PDB file of C-alpha atoms in Angstrom:
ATOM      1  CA  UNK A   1      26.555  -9.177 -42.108  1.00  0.00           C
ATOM      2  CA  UNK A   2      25.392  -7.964 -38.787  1.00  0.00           C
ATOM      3  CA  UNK A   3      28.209  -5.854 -36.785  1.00  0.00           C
ATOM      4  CA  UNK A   4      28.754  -6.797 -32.785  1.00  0.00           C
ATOM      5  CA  UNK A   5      26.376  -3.900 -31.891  1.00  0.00           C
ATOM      6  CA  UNK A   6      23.175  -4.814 -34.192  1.00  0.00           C
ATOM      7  CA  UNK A   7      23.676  -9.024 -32.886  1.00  0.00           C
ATOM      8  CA  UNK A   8      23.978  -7.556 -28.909  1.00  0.00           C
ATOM      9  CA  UNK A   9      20.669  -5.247 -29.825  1.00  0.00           C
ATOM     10  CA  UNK A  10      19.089  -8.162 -31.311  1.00  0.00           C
ATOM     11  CA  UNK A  11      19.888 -10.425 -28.119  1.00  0.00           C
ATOM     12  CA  UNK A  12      18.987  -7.671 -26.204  1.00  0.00           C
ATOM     13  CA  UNK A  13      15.383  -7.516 -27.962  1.00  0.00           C
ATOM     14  CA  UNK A  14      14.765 -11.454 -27.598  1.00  0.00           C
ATOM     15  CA  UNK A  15      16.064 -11.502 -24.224  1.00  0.00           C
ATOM     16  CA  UNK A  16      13.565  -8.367 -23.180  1.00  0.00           C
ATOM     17  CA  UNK A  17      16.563  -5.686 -21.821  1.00  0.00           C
ATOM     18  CA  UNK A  18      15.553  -2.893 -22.142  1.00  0.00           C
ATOM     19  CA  UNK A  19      18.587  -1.408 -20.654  1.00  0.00           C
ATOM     20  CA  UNK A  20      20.764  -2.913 -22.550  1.00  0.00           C
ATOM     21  CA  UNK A  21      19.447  -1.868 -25.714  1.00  0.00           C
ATOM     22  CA  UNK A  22      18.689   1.811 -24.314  1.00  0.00           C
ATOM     23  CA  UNK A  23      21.838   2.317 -22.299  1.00  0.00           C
ATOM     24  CA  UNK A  24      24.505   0.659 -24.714  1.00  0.00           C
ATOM     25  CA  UNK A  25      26.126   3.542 -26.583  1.00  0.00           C
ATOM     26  CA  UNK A  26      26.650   5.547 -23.810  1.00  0.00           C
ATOM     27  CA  UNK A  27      27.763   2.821 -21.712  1.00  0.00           C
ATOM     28  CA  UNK A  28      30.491   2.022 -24.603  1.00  0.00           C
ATOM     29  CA  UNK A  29      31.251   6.038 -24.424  1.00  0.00           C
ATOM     30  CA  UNK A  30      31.788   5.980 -20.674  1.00  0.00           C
ATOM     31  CA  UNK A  31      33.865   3.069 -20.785  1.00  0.00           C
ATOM     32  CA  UNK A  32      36.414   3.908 -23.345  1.00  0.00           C
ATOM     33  CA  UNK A  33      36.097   7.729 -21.053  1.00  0.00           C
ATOM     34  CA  UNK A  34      36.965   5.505 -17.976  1.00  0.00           C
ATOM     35  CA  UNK A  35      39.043   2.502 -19.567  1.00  0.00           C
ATOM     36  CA  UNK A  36      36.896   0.379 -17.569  1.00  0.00           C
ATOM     37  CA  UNK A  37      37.821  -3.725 -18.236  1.00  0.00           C
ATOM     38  CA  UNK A  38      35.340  -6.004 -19.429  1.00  0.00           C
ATOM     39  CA  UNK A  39      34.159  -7.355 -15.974  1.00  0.00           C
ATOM     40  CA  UNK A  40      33.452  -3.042 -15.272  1.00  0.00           C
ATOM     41  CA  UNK A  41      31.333  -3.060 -18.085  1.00  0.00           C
ATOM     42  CA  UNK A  42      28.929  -5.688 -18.115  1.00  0.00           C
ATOM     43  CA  UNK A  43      28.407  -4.457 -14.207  1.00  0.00           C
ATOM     44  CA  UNK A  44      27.241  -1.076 -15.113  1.00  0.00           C
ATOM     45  CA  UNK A  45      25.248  -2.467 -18.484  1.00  0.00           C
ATOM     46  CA  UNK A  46      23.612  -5.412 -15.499  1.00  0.00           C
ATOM     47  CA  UNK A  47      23.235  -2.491 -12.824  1.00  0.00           C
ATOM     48  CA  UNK A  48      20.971  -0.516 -14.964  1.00  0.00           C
ATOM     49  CA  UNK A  49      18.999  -3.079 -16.508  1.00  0.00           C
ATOM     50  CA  UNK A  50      18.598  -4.223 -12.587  1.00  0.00           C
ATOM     51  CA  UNK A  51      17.272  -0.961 -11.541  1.00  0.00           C
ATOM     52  CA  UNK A  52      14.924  -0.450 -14.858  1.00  0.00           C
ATOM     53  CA  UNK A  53      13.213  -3.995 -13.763  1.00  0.00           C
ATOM     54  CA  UNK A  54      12.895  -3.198 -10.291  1.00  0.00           C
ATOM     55  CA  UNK A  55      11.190   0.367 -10.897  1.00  0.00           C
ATOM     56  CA  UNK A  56       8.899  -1.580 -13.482  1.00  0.00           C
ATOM     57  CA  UNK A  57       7.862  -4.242 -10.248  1.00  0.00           C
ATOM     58  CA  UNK A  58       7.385  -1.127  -7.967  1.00  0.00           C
ATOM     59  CA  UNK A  59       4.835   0.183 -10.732  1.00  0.00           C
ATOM     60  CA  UNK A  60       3.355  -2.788 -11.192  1.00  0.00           C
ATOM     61  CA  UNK A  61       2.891  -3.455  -8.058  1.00  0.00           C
ATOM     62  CA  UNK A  62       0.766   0.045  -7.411  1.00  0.00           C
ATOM     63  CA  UNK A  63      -1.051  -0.714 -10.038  1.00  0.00           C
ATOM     64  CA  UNK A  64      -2.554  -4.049  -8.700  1.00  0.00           C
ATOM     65  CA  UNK A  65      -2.935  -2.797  -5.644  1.00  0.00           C
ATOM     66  CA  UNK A  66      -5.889  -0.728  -6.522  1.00  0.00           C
ATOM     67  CA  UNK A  67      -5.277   2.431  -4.909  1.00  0.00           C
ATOM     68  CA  UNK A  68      -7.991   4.931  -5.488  1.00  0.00           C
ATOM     69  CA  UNK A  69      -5.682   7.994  -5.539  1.00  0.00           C
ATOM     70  CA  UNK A  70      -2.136   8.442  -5.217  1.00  0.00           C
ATOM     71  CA  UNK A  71      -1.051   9.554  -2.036  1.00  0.00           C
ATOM     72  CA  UNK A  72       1.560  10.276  -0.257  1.00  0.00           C
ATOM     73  CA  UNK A  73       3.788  10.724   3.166  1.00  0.00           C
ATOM     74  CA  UNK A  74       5.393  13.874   2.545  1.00  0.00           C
ATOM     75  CA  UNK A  75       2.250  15.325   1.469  1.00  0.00           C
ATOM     76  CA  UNK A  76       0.794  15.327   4.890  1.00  0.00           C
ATOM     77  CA  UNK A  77       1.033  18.550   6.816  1.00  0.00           C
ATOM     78  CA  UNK A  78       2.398  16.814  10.154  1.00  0.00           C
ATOM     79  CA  UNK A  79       1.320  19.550  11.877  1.00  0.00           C
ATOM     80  CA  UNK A  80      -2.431  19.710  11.155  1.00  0.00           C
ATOM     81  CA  UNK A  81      -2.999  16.151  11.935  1.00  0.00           C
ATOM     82  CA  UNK A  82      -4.343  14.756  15.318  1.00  0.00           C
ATOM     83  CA  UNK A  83      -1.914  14.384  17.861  1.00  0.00           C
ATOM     84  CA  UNK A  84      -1.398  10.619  18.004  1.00  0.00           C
ATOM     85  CA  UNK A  85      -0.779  10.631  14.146  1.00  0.00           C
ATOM     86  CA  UNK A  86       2.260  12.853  14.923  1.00  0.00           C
ATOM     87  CA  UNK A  87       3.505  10.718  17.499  1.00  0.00           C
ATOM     88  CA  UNK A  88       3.100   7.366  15.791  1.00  0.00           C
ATOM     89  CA  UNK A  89       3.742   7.844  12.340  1.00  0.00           C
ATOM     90  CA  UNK A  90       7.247   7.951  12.061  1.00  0.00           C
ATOM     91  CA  UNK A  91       7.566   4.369  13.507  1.00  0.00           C
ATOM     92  CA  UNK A  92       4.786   3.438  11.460  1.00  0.00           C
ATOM     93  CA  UNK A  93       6.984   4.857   8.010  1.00  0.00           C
ATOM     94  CA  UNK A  94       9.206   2.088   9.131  1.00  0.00           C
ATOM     95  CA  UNK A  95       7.143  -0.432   7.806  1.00  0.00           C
ATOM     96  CA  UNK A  96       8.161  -2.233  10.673  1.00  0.00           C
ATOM     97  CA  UNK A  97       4.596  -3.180  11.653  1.00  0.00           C
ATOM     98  CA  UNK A  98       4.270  -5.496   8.250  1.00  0.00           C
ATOM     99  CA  UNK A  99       7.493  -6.985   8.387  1.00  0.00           C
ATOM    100  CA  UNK A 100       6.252  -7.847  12.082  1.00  0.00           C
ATOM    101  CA  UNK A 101       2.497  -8.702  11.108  1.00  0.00           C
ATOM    102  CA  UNK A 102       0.991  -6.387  12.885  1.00  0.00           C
ATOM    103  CA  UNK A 103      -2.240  -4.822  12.141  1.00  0.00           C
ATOM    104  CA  UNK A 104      -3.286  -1.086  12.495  1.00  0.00           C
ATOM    105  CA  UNK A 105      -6.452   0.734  12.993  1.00  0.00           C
ATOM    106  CA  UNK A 106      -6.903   4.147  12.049  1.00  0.00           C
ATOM    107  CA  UNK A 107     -10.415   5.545  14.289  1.00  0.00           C
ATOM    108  CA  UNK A 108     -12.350   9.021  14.362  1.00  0.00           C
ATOM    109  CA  UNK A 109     -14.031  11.132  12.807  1.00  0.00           C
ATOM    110  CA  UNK A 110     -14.536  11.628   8.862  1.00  0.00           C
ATOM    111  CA  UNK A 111     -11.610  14.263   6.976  1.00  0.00           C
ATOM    112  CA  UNK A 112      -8.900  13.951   9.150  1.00  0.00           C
ATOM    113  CA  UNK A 113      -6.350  11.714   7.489  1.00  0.00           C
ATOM    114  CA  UNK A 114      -7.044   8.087   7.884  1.00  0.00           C
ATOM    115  CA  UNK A 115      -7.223   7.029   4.173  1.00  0.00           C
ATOM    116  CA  UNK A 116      -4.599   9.494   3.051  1.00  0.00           C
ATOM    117  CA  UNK A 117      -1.989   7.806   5.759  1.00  0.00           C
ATOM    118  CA  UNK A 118      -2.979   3.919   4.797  1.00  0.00           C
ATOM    119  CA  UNK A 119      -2.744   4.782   0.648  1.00  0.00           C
ATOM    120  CA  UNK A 120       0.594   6.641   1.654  1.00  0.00           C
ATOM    121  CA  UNK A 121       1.700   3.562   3.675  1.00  0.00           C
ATOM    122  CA  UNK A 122       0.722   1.162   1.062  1.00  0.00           C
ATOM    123  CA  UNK A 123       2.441   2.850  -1.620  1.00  0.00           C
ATOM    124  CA  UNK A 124       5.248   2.844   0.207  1.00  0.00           C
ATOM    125  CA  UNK A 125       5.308  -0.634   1.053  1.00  0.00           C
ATOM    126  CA  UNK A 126       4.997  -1.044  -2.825  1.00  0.00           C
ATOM    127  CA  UNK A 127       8.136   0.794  -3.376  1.00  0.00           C
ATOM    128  CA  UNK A 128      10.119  -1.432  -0.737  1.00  0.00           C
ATOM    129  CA  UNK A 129       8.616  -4.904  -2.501  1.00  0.00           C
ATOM    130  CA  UNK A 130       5.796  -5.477  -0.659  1.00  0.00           C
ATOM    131  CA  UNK A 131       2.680  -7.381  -2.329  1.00  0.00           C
ATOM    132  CA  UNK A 132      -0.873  -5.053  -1.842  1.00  0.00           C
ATOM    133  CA  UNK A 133      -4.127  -5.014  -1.800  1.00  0.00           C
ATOM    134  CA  UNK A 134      -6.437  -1.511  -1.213  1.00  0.00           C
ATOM    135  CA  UNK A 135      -9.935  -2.651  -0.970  1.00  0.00           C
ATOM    136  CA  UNK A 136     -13.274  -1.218   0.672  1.00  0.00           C
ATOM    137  CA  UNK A 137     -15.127  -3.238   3.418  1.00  0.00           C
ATOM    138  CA  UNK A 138     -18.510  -2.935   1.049  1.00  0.00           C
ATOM    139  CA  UNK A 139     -16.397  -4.291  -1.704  1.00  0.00           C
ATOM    140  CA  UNK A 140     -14.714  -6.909  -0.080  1.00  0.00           C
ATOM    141  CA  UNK A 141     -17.365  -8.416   1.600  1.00  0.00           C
ATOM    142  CA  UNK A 142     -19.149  -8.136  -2.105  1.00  0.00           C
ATOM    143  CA  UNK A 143     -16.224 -10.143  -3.331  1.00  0.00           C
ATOM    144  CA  UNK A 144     -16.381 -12.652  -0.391  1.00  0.00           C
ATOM    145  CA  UNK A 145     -20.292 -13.231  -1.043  1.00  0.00           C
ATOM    146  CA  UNK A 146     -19.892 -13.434  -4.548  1.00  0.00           C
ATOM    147  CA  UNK A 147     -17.074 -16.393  -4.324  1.00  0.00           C
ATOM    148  CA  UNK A 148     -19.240 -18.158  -1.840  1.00  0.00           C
ATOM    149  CA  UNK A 149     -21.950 -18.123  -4.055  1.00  0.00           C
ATOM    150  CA  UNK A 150     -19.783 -19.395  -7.145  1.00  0.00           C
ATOM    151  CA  UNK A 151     -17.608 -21.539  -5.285  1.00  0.00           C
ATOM    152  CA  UNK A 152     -14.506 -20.178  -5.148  1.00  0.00           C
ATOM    153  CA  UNK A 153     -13.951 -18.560  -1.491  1.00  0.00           C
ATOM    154  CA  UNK A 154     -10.855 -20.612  -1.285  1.00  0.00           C
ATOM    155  CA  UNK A 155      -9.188 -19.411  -4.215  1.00  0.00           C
ATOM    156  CA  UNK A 156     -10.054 -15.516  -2.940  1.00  0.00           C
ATOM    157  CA  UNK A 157      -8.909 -16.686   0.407  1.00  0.00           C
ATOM    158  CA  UNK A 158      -5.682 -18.517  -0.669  1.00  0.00           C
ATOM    159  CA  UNK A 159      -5.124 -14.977  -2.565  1.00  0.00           C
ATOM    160  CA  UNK A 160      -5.937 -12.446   0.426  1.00  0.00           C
ATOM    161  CA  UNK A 161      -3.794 -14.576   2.861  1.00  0.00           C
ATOM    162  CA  UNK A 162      -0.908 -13.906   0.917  1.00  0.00           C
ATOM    163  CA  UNK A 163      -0.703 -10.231   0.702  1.00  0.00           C
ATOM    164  CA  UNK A 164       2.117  -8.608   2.923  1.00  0.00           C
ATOM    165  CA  UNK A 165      -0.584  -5.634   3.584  1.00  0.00           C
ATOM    166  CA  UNK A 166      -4.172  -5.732   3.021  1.00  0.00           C
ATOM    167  CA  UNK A 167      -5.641  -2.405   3.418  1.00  0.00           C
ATOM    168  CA  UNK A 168      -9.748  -2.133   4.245  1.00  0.00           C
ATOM    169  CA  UNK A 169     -10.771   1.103   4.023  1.00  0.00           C
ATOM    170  CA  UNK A 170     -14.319   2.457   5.541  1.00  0.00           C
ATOM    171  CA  UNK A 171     -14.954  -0.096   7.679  1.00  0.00           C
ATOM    172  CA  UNK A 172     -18.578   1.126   9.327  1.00  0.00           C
ATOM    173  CA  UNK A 173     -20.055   3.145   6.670  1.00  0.00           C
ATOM    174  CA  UNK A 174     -22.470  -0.207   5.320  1.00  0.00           C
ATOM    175  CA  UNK A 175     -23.849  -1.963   7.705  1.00  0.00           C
ATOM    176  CA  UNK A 176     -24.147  -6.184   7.314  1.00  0.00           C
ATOM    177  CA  UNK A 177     -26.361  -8.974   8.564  1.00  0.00           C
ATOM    178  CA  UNK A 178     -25.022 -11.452  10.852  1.00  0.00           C
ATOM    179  CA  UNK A 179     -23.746 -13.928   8.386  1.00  0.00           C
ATOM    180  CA  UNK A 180     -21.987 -11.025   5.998  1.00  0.00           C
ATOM    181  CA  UNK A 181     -20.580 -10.097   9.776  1.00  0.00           C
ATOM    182  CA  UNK A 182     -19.785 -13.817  10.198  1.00  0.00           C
ATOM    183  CA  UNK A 183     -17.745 -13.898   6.370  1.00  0.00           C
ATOM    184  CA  UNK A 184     -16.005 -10.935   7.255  1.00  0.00           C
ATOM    185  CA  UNK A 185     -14.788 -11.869  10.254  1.00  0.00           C
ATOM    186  CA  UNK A 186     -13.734 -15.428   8.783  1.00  0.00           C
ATOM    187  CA  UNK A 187     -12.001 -13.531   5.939  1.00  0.00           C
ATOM    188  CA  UNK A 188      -9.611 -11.182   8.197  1.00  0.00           C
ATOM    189  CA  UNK A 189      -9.052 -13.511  10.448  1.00  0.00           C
ATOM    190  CA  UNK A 190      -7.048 -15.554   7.787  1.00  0.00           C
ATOM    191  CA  UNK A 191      -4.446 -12.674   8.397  1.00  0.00           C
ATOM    192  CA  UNK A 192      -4.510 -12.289  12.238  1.00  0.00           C
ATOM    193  CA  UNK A 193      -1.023 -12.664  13.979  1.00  0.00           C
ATOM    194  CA  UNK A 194       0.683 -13.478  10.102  1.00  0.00           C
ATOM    195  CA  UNK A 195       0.095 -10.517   7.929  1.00  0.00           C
ATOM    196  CA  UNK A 196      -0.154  -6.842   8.300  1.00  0.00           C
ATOM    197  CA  UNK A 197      -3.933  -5.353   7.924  1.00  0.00           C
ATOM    198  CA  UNK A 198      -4.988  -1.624   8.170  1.00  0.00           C
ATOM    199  CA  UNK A 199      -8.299  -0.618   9.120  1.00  0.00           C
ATOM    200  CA  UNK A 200      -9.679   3.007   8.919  1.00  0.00           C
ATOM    201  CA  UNK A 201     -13.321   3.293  10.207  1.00  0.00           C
ATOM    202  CA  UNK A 202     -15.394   6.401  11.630  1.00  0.00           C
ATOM    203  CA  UNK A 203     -16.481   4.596  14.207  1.00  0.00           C
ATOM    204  CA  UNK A 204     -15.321   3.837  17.922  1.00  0.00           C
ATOM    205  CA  UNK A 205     -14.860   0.312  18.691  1.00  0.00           C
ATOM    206  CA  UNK A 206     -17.753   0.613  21.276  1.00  0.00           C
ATOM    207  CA  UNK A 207     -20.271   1.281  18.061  1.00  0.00           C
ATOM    208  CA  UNK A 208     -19.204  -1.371  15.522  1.00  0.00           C
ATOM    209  CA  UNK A 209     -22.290  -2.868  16.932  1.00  0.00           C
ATOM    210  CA  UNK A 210     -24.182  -0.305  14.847  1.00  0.00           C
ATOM    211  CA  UNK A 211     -22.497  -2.252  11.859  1.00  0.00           C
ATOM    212  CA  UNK A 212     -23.240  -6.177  12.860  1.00  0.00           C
ATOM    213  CA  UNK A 213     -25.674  -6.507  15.087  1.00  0.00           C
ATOM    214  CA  UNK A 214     -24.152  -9.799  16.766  1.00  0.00           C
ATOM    215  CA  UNK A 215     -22.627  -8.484  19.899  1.00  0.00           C
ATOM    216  CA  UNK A 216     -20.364 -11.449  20.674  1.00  0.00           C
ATOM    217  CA  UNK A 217     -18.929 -11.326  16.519  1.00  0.00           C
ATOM    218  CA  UNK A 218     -18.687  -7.991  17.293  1.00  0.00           C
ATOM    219  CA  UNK A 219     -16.594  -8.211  20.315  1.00  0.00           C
ATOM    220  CA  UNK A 220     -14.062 -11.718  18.441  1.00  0.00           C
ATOM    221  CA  UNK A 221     -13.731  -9.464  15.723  1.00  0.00           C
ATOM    222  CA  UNK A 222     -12.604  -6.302  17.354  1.00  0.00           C
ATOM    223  CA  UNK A 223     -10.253  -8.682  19.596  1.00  0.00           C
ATOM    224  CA  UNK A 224      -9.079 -10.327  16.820  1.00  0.00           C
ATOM    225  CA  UNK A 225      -7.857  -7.013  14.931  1.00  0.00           C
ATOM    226  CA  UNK A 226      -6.781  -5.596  17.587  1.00  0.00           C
ATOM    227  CA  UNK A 227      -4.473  -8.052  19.069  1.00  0.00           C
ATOM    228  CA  UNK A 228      -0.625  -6.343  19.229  1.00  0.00           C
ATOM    229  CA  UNK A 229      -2.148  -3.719  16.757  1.00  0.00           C
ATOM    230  CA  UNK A 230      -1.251  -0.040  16.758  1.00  0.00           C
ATOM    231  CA  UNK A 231      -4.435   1.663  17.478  1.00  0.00           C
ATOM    232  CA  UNK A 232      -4.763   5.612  16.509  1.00  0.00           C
ATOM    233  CA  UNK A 233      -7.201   7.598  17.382  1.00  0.00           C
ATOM    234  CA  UNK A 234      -7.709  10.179  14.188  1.00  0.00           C
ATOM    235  CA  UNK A 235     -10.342  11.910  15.980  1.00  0.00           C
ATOM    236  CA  UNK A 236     -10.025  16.243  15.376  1.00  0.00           C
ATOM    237  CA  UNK A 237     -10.789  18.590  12.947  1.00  0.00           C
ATOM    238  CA  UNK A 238     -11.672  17.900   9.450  1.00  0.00           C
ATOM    239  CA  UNK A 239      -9.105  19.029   6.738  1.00  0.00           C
ATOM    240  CA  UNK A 240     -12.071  20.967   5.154  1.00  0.00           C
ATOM    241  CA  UNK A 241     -12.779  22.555   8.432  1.00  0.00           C
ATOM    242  CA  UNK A 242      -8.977  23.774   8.582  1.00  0.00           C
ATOM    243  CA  UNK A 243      -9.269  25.337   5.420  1.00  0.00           C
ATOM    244  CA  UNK A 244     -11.927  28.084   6.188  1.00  0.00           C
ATOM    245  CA  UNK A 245     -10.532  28.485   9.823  1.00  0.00           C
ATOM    246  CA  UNK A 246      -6.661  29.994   9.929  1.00  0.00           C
ATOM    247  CA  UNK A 247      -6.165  31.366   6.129  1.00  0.00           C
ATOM    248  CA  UNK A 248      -2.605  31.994   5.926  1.00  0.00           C
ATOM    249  CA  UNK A 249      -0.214  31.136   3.146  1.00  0.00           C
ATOM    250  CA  UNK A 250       0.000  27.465   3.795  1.00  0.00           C
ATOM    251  CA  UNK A 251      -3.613  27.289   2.871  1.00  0.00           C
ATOM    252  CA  UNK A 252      -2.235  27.586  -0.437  1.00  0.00           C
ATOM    253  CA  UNK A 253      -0.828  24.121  -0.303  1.00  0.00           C
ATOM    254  CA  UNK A 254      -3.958  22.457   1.511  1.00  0.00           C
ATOM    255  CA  UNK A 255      -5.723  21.444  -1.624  1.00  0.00           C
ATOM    256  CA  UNK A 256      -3.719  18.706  -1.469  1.00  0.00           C
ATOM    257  CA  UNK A 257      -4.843  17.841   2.062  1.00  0.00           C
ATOM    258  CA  UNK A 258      -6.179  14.371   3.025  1.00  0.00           C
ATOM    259  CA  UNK A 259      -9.426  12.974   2.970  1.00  0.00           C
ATOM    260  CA  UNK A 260     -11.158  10.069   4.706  1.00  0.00           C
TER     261      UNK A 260
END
């Protein structure tokens, strides 16, 4: 016959906690320690199985968000990175600007930060339950031509509207015909005014006509992102630059330096 412990274990097992099964002895221990009641009990026992499944939803949702390297806030040296990055990036670690649904656009020059700050903002937003997505612009607009052609853009539409943040890196580094300018457009501006969307491109919004050669999409689409958007210019030295320039002992550290 099965003692108390081996039937909660087995419970445990069907029911899927973890916690329970992991954390009951020393939960018993502590509570004889503490003479904690039966209601004290079961809230410690639910408290950690609470906090296991909520760290297993944070790293699930990195996972699916696609990251291509893991980085992060504190790894940034704050004082290395262009001037309106220092200024704007502790609202920005607010997360403010997706609860609000606004968009931001991260501009300049290649090296200098932009993709390290929107992974390290989407992670973040991971670890605070947010839902998302880290995709290219040449792989999204892959994605968007490939459901047109198999006839299910509203399925990857229903899908991208409902990310909290969508995150398009290298926006300007393939260029697109009009009507892979037109999808594009069409696909981001499911989000506009509803849903946060980050943006890092090398170019200035005065050359995106380099990109899609329509000058009117051109100028809807840069309105369109834009609108009540933060807007940073990340124009300055490249990290790589700052490594061969002032050697000192922080330079030690600077391997881990952002990258565009």
């Amino acid at each position: 016959m099965k003692s108390e412990k081996e039937t909660i274990y087995d419970y445990a097992a069907e029911l899927k906690l973890l916690a329970f099964k992991e954390e009951l002895e020393c939960t018993l221990s502590l509570a004889a320690e503490e003479n904690w009641n039966h209601l004290q009990f079961l809230t410690e026992l639910l408290g950690k199985e609470s906090a296991r499944r909520r760290e297993c939803r944070r790293r699930s949702r990195i996972r699916s968000a696609g990251f291509p390297q893991m980085k992060y806030l504190h790894e940034l040296v704050m004082e290395d990175m262009p001037k309106e990055a220092q200024v704007i990036l502790p609202e920005l670690e607010t997360l403010d600007f997706i609860r609000q649904g606004r968009n931001l656009v991260l501009y300049g020059n290649p090296g200098t930060g932009k993709t390290h700050i929107a992974t390290a903002l989407g992670i973040k937003a991971c670890q605070q339950d947010f839902t998302v997505l880290f995709t290219s612009v040449p792989v999204l607009l892959t994605q968007i031509r490939e459901a047109k052609s198999a006839k299910t853009l509203r399925t990857l539409q229903l899908r991208f509207e409902k990310y909290d943040l969508v995150i398009c890196d290298e926006f300007g580094y393939v260029s697109c015909d009009k009507e892979g300018g037109e999808l594009l457009f069409n696909h981001l501006s499911l989000r506009a005014g509803k849903k946060a969307t980050i943006i890092t491109t090398n170019l200035a919004f005065n050359r995106w006509n380099e990109i899609i050669k329509d000058k009117v999409l051109v100028a809807a689409m840069v309105d369109r992102l834009t609108h009540k958007a933060y807007l940073v210019n990340m124009t300055g030295l490249s990290y790589s630059c700052l490594l061969y320039t002032s050697p000192s002992p922080r330079d030690r550290t600077r391997s881990r330096m952002p990258s565009s």
